[in-house]
Amino acid sequence: MTQLLKKLILVPLLLLLVPCVWAGERYLIGFAQDTLGNDWRLVQVRDVERELSRYPEVDFIYTDADGETALQAQHIEDLAARGVDLIITSPRDQELLTPVIERVYKQGIPIVLLTRSINGEGYTSYVTLDNYAIAQAAARYLVEKLEGEGHILMLEGVSGASTTLARTQGFMDIIDNHPAISVTSARGNFLRADAILAVSDLLDRGETFDAIYAQSDSMATGARMAIEHAGMNPADLPIAGIDFITEARDAIKEGKQSISFTFQTGGKEGARLAMQILRDEEVPKKVVLDSIAITRENVDQVEPIF
């Protein structure tokens, strides 16, 4: 066969093959995020984006509600109106965002919840960790460190978020069994800056405490900064946090934080669930990821989530 003939046969074959590469169905996935002003939430979006980049048939968009529940609700409705094939979201407020998420879900748009839930089951799948059990473990740890008596400062996350509610309830359900331990609560909103302000305000008013339970490591970092600014040493009191970020790892190694519980973003798992849903595969209603308690004994054996 001559070279010219080979080329004449090969070109039509290539033309037939090229459309096959692009002929598959495309999907648009939208992530209505609570805020990108929190580094953990930003990493969560990036984790979803990284996993979805493995699927060339997927276009991914996301929104930033800047910590405003009403704006997050609007973003969810906007994504639905835009015609996305699936919505991923981490609801800032469990109760207030239930109606809009349920309404979109009933319209036939699959919903994947990441780490935060709503009331009822108006969603397709939910990826989380056991916040209640983690909080109980943190409480037991501090009870042991305090030998059953003392004053604990609890830095709470975002008001109304399911994570905050569970991390408070689980902790208090243990502490309530120890009448010699008292708890002061302060709002830190999962942010370093807010935790700095909250702890600084308490210290300025002469408040003292024997241990700190921070519902995120970002808040634990803020608490340490406030304590050091006041001329005290955070190594002098047990501090428990959640997430296990790099700052927590370093603080644990330096003796300035006692324990952290890993809390991955669930972004990779949520993205994989999204693809299963779009391909009409069965998925579980709830996926619970594992958490590990990190102390000085195993701090070098586990990588921080960021």
Short mmCIF file of C-alpha atoms in Angstrom, two decimals:
data_model
loop_
_atom_site.label_atom_id
_atom_site.label_comp_id
_atom_site.label_asym_id
_atom_site.label_seq_id
_atom_site.Cartn_x
_atom_site.Cartn_y
_atom_site.Cartn_z
CA MET A 1 0.00 0.00 0.00
CA THR A 2 1.42 3.37 -0.95
CA GLN A 3 2.03 6.09 1.64
CA LEU A 4 -0.57 8.31 -0.04
CA LEU A 5 -3.22 5.61 0.21
CA LYS A 6 -2.40 5.00 3.85
CA LYS A 7 -2.89 8.72 4.57
CA LEU A 8 -6.19 8.81 2.70
CA ILE A 9 -7.49 5.95 4.84
CA LEU A 10 -6.04 7.24 8.14
CA VAL A 11 -7.49 10.78 7.96
CA PRO A 12 -11.16 9.71 7.77
CA LEU A 13 -10.60 7.28 10.62
CA LEU A 14 -9.18 10.05 12.81
CA LEU A 15 -12.12 12.29 11.95
CA LEU A 16 -14.43 9.55 13.13
CA LEU A 17 -12.53 9.11 16.38
CA VAL A 18 -12.24 12.78 17.38
CA PRO A 19 -15.98 13.38 18.00
CA CYS A 20 -16.01 10.38 20.33
CA VAL A 21 -13.65 12.18 22.71
CA TRP A 22 -16.13 15.04 23.21
CA ALA A 23 -19.43 13.27 22.58
CA GLY A 24 -19.96 12.18 26.20
CA GLU A 25 -22.39 13.96 28.50
CA ARG A 26 -21.04 17.00 30.34
CA TYR A 27 -21.91 17.95 33.90
CA LEU A 28 -21.95 21.23 35.79
CA ILE A 29 -21.37 20.97 39.54
CA GLY A 30 -21.78 23.97 41.83
CA PHE A 31 -20.45 24.39 45.36
CA ALA A 32 -22.29 26.93 47.53
CA GLN A 33 -19.67 27.48 50.23
CA ASP A 34 -20.31 29.21 53.53
CA THR A 35 -17.15 31.33 53.38
CA LEU A 36 -13.72 31.40 51.82
CA GLY A 37 -12.48 33.66 54.59
CA ASN A 38 -11.84 30.59 56.74
CA ASP A 39 -8.78 28.65 55.57
CA TRP A 40 -10.39 25.28 56.39
CA ARG A 41 -13.40 26.15 54.21
CA LEU A 42 -11.13 27.33 51.40
CA VAL A 43 -9.20 24.05 51.52
CA GLN A 44 -12.51 22.18 51.40
CA VAL A 45 -13.37 23.87 48.08
CA ARG A 46 -9.88 23.16 46.75
CA ASP A 47 -10.20 19.48 47.72
CA VAL A 48 -13.44 19.21 45.77
CA GLU A 49 -11.93 21.06 42.82
CA ARG A 50 -8.82 18.86 42.79
CA GLU A 51 -10.83 15.65 42.80
CA LEU A 52 -13.27 16.82 40.12
CA SER A 53 -10.36 17.85 37.88
CA ARG A 54 -9.86 14.13 37.29
CA TYR A 55 -13.12 14.10 35.33
CA PRO A 56 -12.79 15.99 32.01
CA GLU A 57 -16.56 15.89 31.51
CA VAL A 58 -17.14 18.08 34.59
CA ASP A 59 -17.26 21.86 34.86
CA PHE A 60 -16.97 23.13 38.43
CA ILE A 61 -18.07 26.48 39.86
CA TYR A 62 -18.28 27.72 43.44
CA THR A 63 -19.63 30.67 45.40
CA ASP A 64 -18.53 32.46 48.56
CA ALA A 65 -21.29 33.55 50.95
CA ASP A 66 -18.77 35.43 53.12
CA GLY A 67 -20.25 33.91 56.26
CA GLU A 68 -23.78 35.16 55.54
CA THR A 69 -26.55 32.57 55.86
CA ALA A 70 -29.00 34.54 53.70
CA LEU A 71 -26.41 34.93 50.96
CA GLN A 72 -25.60 31.22 51.02
CA ALA A 73 -29.32 30.49 50.61
CA GLN A 74 -29.42 32.86 47.64
CA HIS A 75 -26.39 31.18 46.11
CA ILE A 76 -28.03 27.77 46.37
CA GLU A 77 -31.11 29.07 44.59
CA ASP A 78 -28.96 30.83 41.98
CA LEU A 79 -27.05 27.64 41.21
CA ALA A 80 -30.33 25.76 40.81
CA ALA A 81 -31.66 28.46 38.47
CA ARG A 82 -28.46 28.30 36.47
CA GLY A 83 -29.19 24.66 35.73
CA VAL A 84 -26.37 22.88 37.56
CA ASP A 85 -26.58 19.11 37.57
CA LEU A 86 -25.64 18.81 41.25
CA ILE A 87 -25.04 21.11 44.22
CA ILE A 88 -22.46 20.62 46.95
CA THR A 89 -22.84 22.74 50.07
CA SER A 90 -21.84 23.01 53.71
CA PRO A 91 -24.78 24.80 55.36
CA ARG A 92 -23.80 27.60 57.72
CA ASP A 93 -27.03 27.28 59.69
CA GLN A 94 -28.67 23.88 60.14
CA GLU A 95 -32.21 25.18 60.68
CA LEU A 96 -32.36 28.29 58.51
CA LEU A 97 -30.95 26.63 55.39
CA THR A 98 -33.14 23.52 55.61
CA PRO A 99 -36.09 24.97 53.60
CA VAL A 100 -34.05 26.18 50.61
CA ILE A 101 -32.00 23.00 50.39
CA GLU A 102 -35.10 20.82 50.67
CA ARG A 103 -36.84 22.89 47.99
CA VAL A 104 -33.97 22.53 45.52
CA TYR A 105 -33.68 18.84 46.29
CA LYS A 106 -37.39 18.35 45.57
CA GLN A 107 -36.88 20.07 42.23
CA GLY A 108 -34.76 17.08 41.26
CA ILE A 109 -31.30 18.55 41.78
CA PRO A 110 -29.04 16.19 43.77
CA ILE A 111 -27.55 17.71 46.92
CA VAL A 112 -24.31 16.59 48.59
CA LEU A 113 -23.77 18.01 52.09
CA LEU A 114 -20.19 18.35 53.31
CA THR A 115 -19.47 18.12 57.06
CA ARG A 116 -22.59 20.10 58.04
CA SER A 117 -26.17 18.86 57.98
CA ILE A 118 -29.71 20.19 57.82
CA ASN A 119 -32.91 19.10 59.54
CA GLY A 120 -34.64 16.14 57.90
CA GLU A 121 -33.42 14.22 54.88
CA GLY A 122 -33.94 16.66 52.02
CA TYR A 123 -30.59 15.87 50.41
CA THR A 124 -28.96 13.06 48.43
CA SER A 125 -25.87 12.25 50.50
CA TYR A 126 -23.99 13.66 53.49
CA VAL A 127 -20.25 13.34 54.22
CA THR A 128 -19.17 14.03 57.77
CA LEU A 129 -17.26 12.89 60.82
CA ASP A 130 -18.80 12.10 64.19
CA ASN A 131 -18.68 15.54 65.80
CA TYR A 132 -20.52 14.37 68.89
CA ALA A 133 -18.10 11.51 69.56
CA ILE A 134 -15.07 13.74 68.93
CA ALA A 135 -16.40 16.30 71.41
CA GLN A 136 -16.97 13.58 74.00
CA ALA A 137 -13.41 12.34 73.53
CA ALA A 138 -12.10 15.89 74.00
CA ALA A 139 -14.15 16.23 77.19
CA ARG A 140 -12.89 12.94 78.63
CA TYR A 141 -9.32 13.97 77.85
CA LEU A 142 -9.63 17.30 79.65
CA VAL A 143 -11.48 15.75 82.59
CA GLU A 144 -8.56 13.39 83.05
CA LYS A 145 -6.00 16.19 82.72
CA LEU A 146 -7.87 18.29 85.29
CA GLU A 147 -8.37 15.28 87.58
CA GLY A 148 -12.08 15.98 87.70
CA GLU A 149 -12.09 19.62 88.78
CA GLY A 150 -11.38 23.02 87.31
CA HIS A 151 -12.64 25.69 84.94
CA ILE A 152 -12.72 25.12 81.16
CA LEU A 153 -13.03 27.76 78.47
CA MET A 154 -15.02 26.43 75.52
CA LEU A 155 -14.52 28.32 72.26
CA GLU A 156 -17.57 27.61 70.12
CA GLY A 157 -17.84 27.73 66.34
CA VAL A 158 -20.47 29.33 64.12
CA SER A 159 -23.84 29.72 65.81
CA GLY A 160 -26.46 27.40 64.32
CA ALA A 161 -24.02 25.18 62.42
CA SER A 162 -24.57 21.47 62.97
CA THR A 163 -20.86 21.01 63.73
CA THR A 164 -21.02 23.61 66.51
CA LEU A 165 -24.20 22.14 67.97
CA ALA A 166 -22.79 18.60 68.09
CA ARG A 167 -19.36 19.68 69.36
CA THR A 168 -21.03 21.59 72.18
CA GLN A 169 -23.60 18.94 73.09
CA GLY A 170 -21.13 16.06 73.05
CA PHE A 171 -18.69 17.96 75.23
CA MET A 172 -21.28 19.11 77.77
CA ASP A 173 -22.88 15.66 78.03
CA ILE A 174 -19.59 14.45 79.52
CA ILE A 175 -18.78 17.55 81.58
CA ASP A 176 -22.24 17.55 83.16
CA ASN A 177 -21.26 14.33 84.93
CA HIS A 178 -18.44 16.17 86.72
CA PRO A 179 -19.94 18.83 89.02
CA ALA A 180 -16.51 20.07 90.10
CA ILE A 181 -15.80 21.25 86.55
CA SER A 182 -17.31 24.51 85.30
CA VAL A 183 -17.41 25.78 81.72
CA THR A 184 -17.37 29.29 80.28
CA SER A 185 -18.41 29.56 76.63
CA ALA A 186 -17.19 32.17 74.16
CA ARG A 187 -17.94 32.54 70.45
CA GLY A 188 -14.94 32.18 68.15
CA ASN A 189 -16.75 31.35 64.88
CA PHE A 190 -13.99 28.90 63.86
CA LEU A 191 -11.71 31.90 63.20
CA ARG A 192 -8.32 32.85 64.70
CA ALA A 193 -9.15 36.54 64.83
CA ASP A 194 -12.46 36.02 66.61
CA ALA A 195 -10.83 33.65 69.09
CA ILE A 196 -8.10 36.20 69.82
CA LEU A 197 -10.73 38.84 70.56
CA ALA A 198 -12.85 36.49 72.70
CA VAL A 199 -9.97 35.22 74.82
CA SER A 200 -8.37 38.66 75.14
CA ASP A 201 -11.67 40.10 76.35
CA LEU A 202 -12.01 37.38 78.99
CA LEU A 203 -8.44 37.87 80.20
CA ASP A 204 -8.91 41.65 80.33
CA ARG A 205 -11.93 41.11 82.59
CA GLY A 206 -9.86 38.97 84.95
CA GLU A 207 -11.30 35.63 83.85
CA THR A 208 -9.13 32.61 84.59
CA PHE A 209 -9.39 29.06 83.31
CA ASP A 210 -7.55 25.80 83.76
CA ALA A 211 -8.07 24.31 80.28
CA ILE A 212 -9.33 25.25 76.82
CA TYR A 213 -11.59 23.29 74.51
CA ALA A 214 -11.51 24.90 71.06
CA GLN A 215 -13.96 23.53 68.52
CA SER A 216 -11.37 24.13 65.80
CA ASP A 217 -7.60 24.37 65.74
CA SER A 218 -7.81 27.82 64.17
CA MET A 219 -9.54 29.00 67.34
CA ALA A 220 -6.99 27.13 69.47
CA THR A 221 -4.27 29.05 67.60
CA GLY A 222 -6.04 32.33 68.33
CA ALA A 223 -6.39 31.39 72.00
CA ARG A 224 -2.66 30.66 72.28
CA MET A 225 -1.83 33.99 70.66
CA ALA A 226 -4.06 35.86 73.12
CA ILE A 227 -2.58 33.99 76.07
CA GLU A 228 0.98 34.74 74.98
CA HIS A 229 0.10 38.38 74.35
CA ALA A 230 -1.12 38.55 77.96
CA GLY A 231 2.29 37.37 79.12
CA MET A 232 1.23 33.82 79.95
CA ASN A 233 2.42 30.48 78.63
CA PRO A 234 -0.15 28.28 76.81
CA ALA A 235 1.95 25.26 77.77
CA ASP A 236 0.76 25.76 81.34
CA LEU A 237 -2.78 24.53 80.62
CA PRO A 238 -4.20 21.66 78.57
CA ILE A 239 -5.66 22.76 75.21
CA ALA A 240 -7.80 20.51 73.03
CA GLY A 241 -8.59 21.35 69.41
CA ILE A 242 -10.18 19.81 66.33
CA ASP A 243 -8.99 19.56 62.69
CA PHE A 244 -5.23 18.93 63.06
CA ILE A 245 -3.83 21.71 60.91
CA THR A 246 -0.11 22.54 60.64
CA GLU A 247 -0.30 25.09 63.46
CA ALA A 248 -1.77 22.43 65.75
CA ARG A 249 0.97 19.96 64.84
CA ASP A 250 3.67 22.52 65.60
CA ALA A 251 1.99 23.55 68.86
CA ILE A 252 1.66 19.94 70.00
CA LYS A 253 5.35 19.33 69.27
CA GLU A 254 6.23 22.48 71.24
CA GLY A 255 4.00 21.47 74.17
CA LYS A 256 1.64 24.42 73.62
CA GLN A 257 -1.36 22.28 72.62
CA SER A 258 -2.19 18.97 74.23
CA ILE A 259 -4.38 17.20 71.69
CA SER A 260 -6.10 17.63 68.35
CA PHE A 261 -8.64 15.45 66.60
CA THR A 262 -8.25 15.09 62.85
CA PHE A 263 -11.17 16.40 60.84
CA GLN A 264 -10.63 16.16 57.09
CA THR A 265 -12.68 18.37 54.79
CA GLY A 266 -14.54 15.52 53.08
CA GLY A 267 -14.00 17.32 49.78
CA LYS A 268 -12.47 14.37 47.96
CA GLU A 269 -15.12 11.97 49.21
CA GLY A 270 -17.92 14.42 48.44
CA ALA A 271 -16.67 14.90 44.87
CA ARG A 272 -16.52 11.16 44.32
CA LEU A 273 -20.06 10.79 45.64
CA ALA A 274 -21.17 13.54 43.28
CA MET A 275 -19.80 11.64 40.30
CA GLN A 276 -21.46 8.42 41.43
CA ILE A 277 -24.77 10.25 41.74
CA LEU A 278 -24.47 11.81 38.28
CA ARG A 279 -23.73 8.38 36.84
CA ASP A 280 -26.90 7.01 38.45
CA GLU A 281 -25.01 4.81 40.90
CA GLU A 282 -26.38 4.07 44.33
CA VAL A 283 -24.78 6.05 47.15
CA PRO A 284 -25.21 5.91 50.92
CA LYS A 285 -27.33 8.58 52.57
CA LYS A 286 -24.54 9.26 55.05
CA VAL A 287 -20.78 8.67 54.96
CA VAL A 288 -18.91 8.98 58.26
CA LEU A 289 -15.13 9.41 58.00
CA ASP A 290 -12.69 8.44 60.74
CA SER A 291 -11.01 10.81 63.17
CA ILE A 292 -7.71 10.24 64.97
CA ALA A 293 -6.63 11.75 68.28
CA ILE A 294 -3.22 13.40 67.88
CA THR A 295 -0.90 13.93 70.84
CA ARG A 296 2.90 14.20 71.23
CA GLU A 297 3.06 10.40 71.06
CA ASN A 298 1.86 10.19 67.44
CA VAL A 299 2.13 13.74 66.11
CA ASP A 300 4.87 12.82 63.62
CA GLN A 301 2.92 9.86 62.25
CA VAL A 302 -0.02 11.79 60.78
CA GLU A 303 0.03 14.57 58.17
CA PRO A 304 -1.94 17.73 58.99
CA ILE A 305 -4.96 18.32 56.76
CA PHE A 306 -3.25 21.54 55.57
#
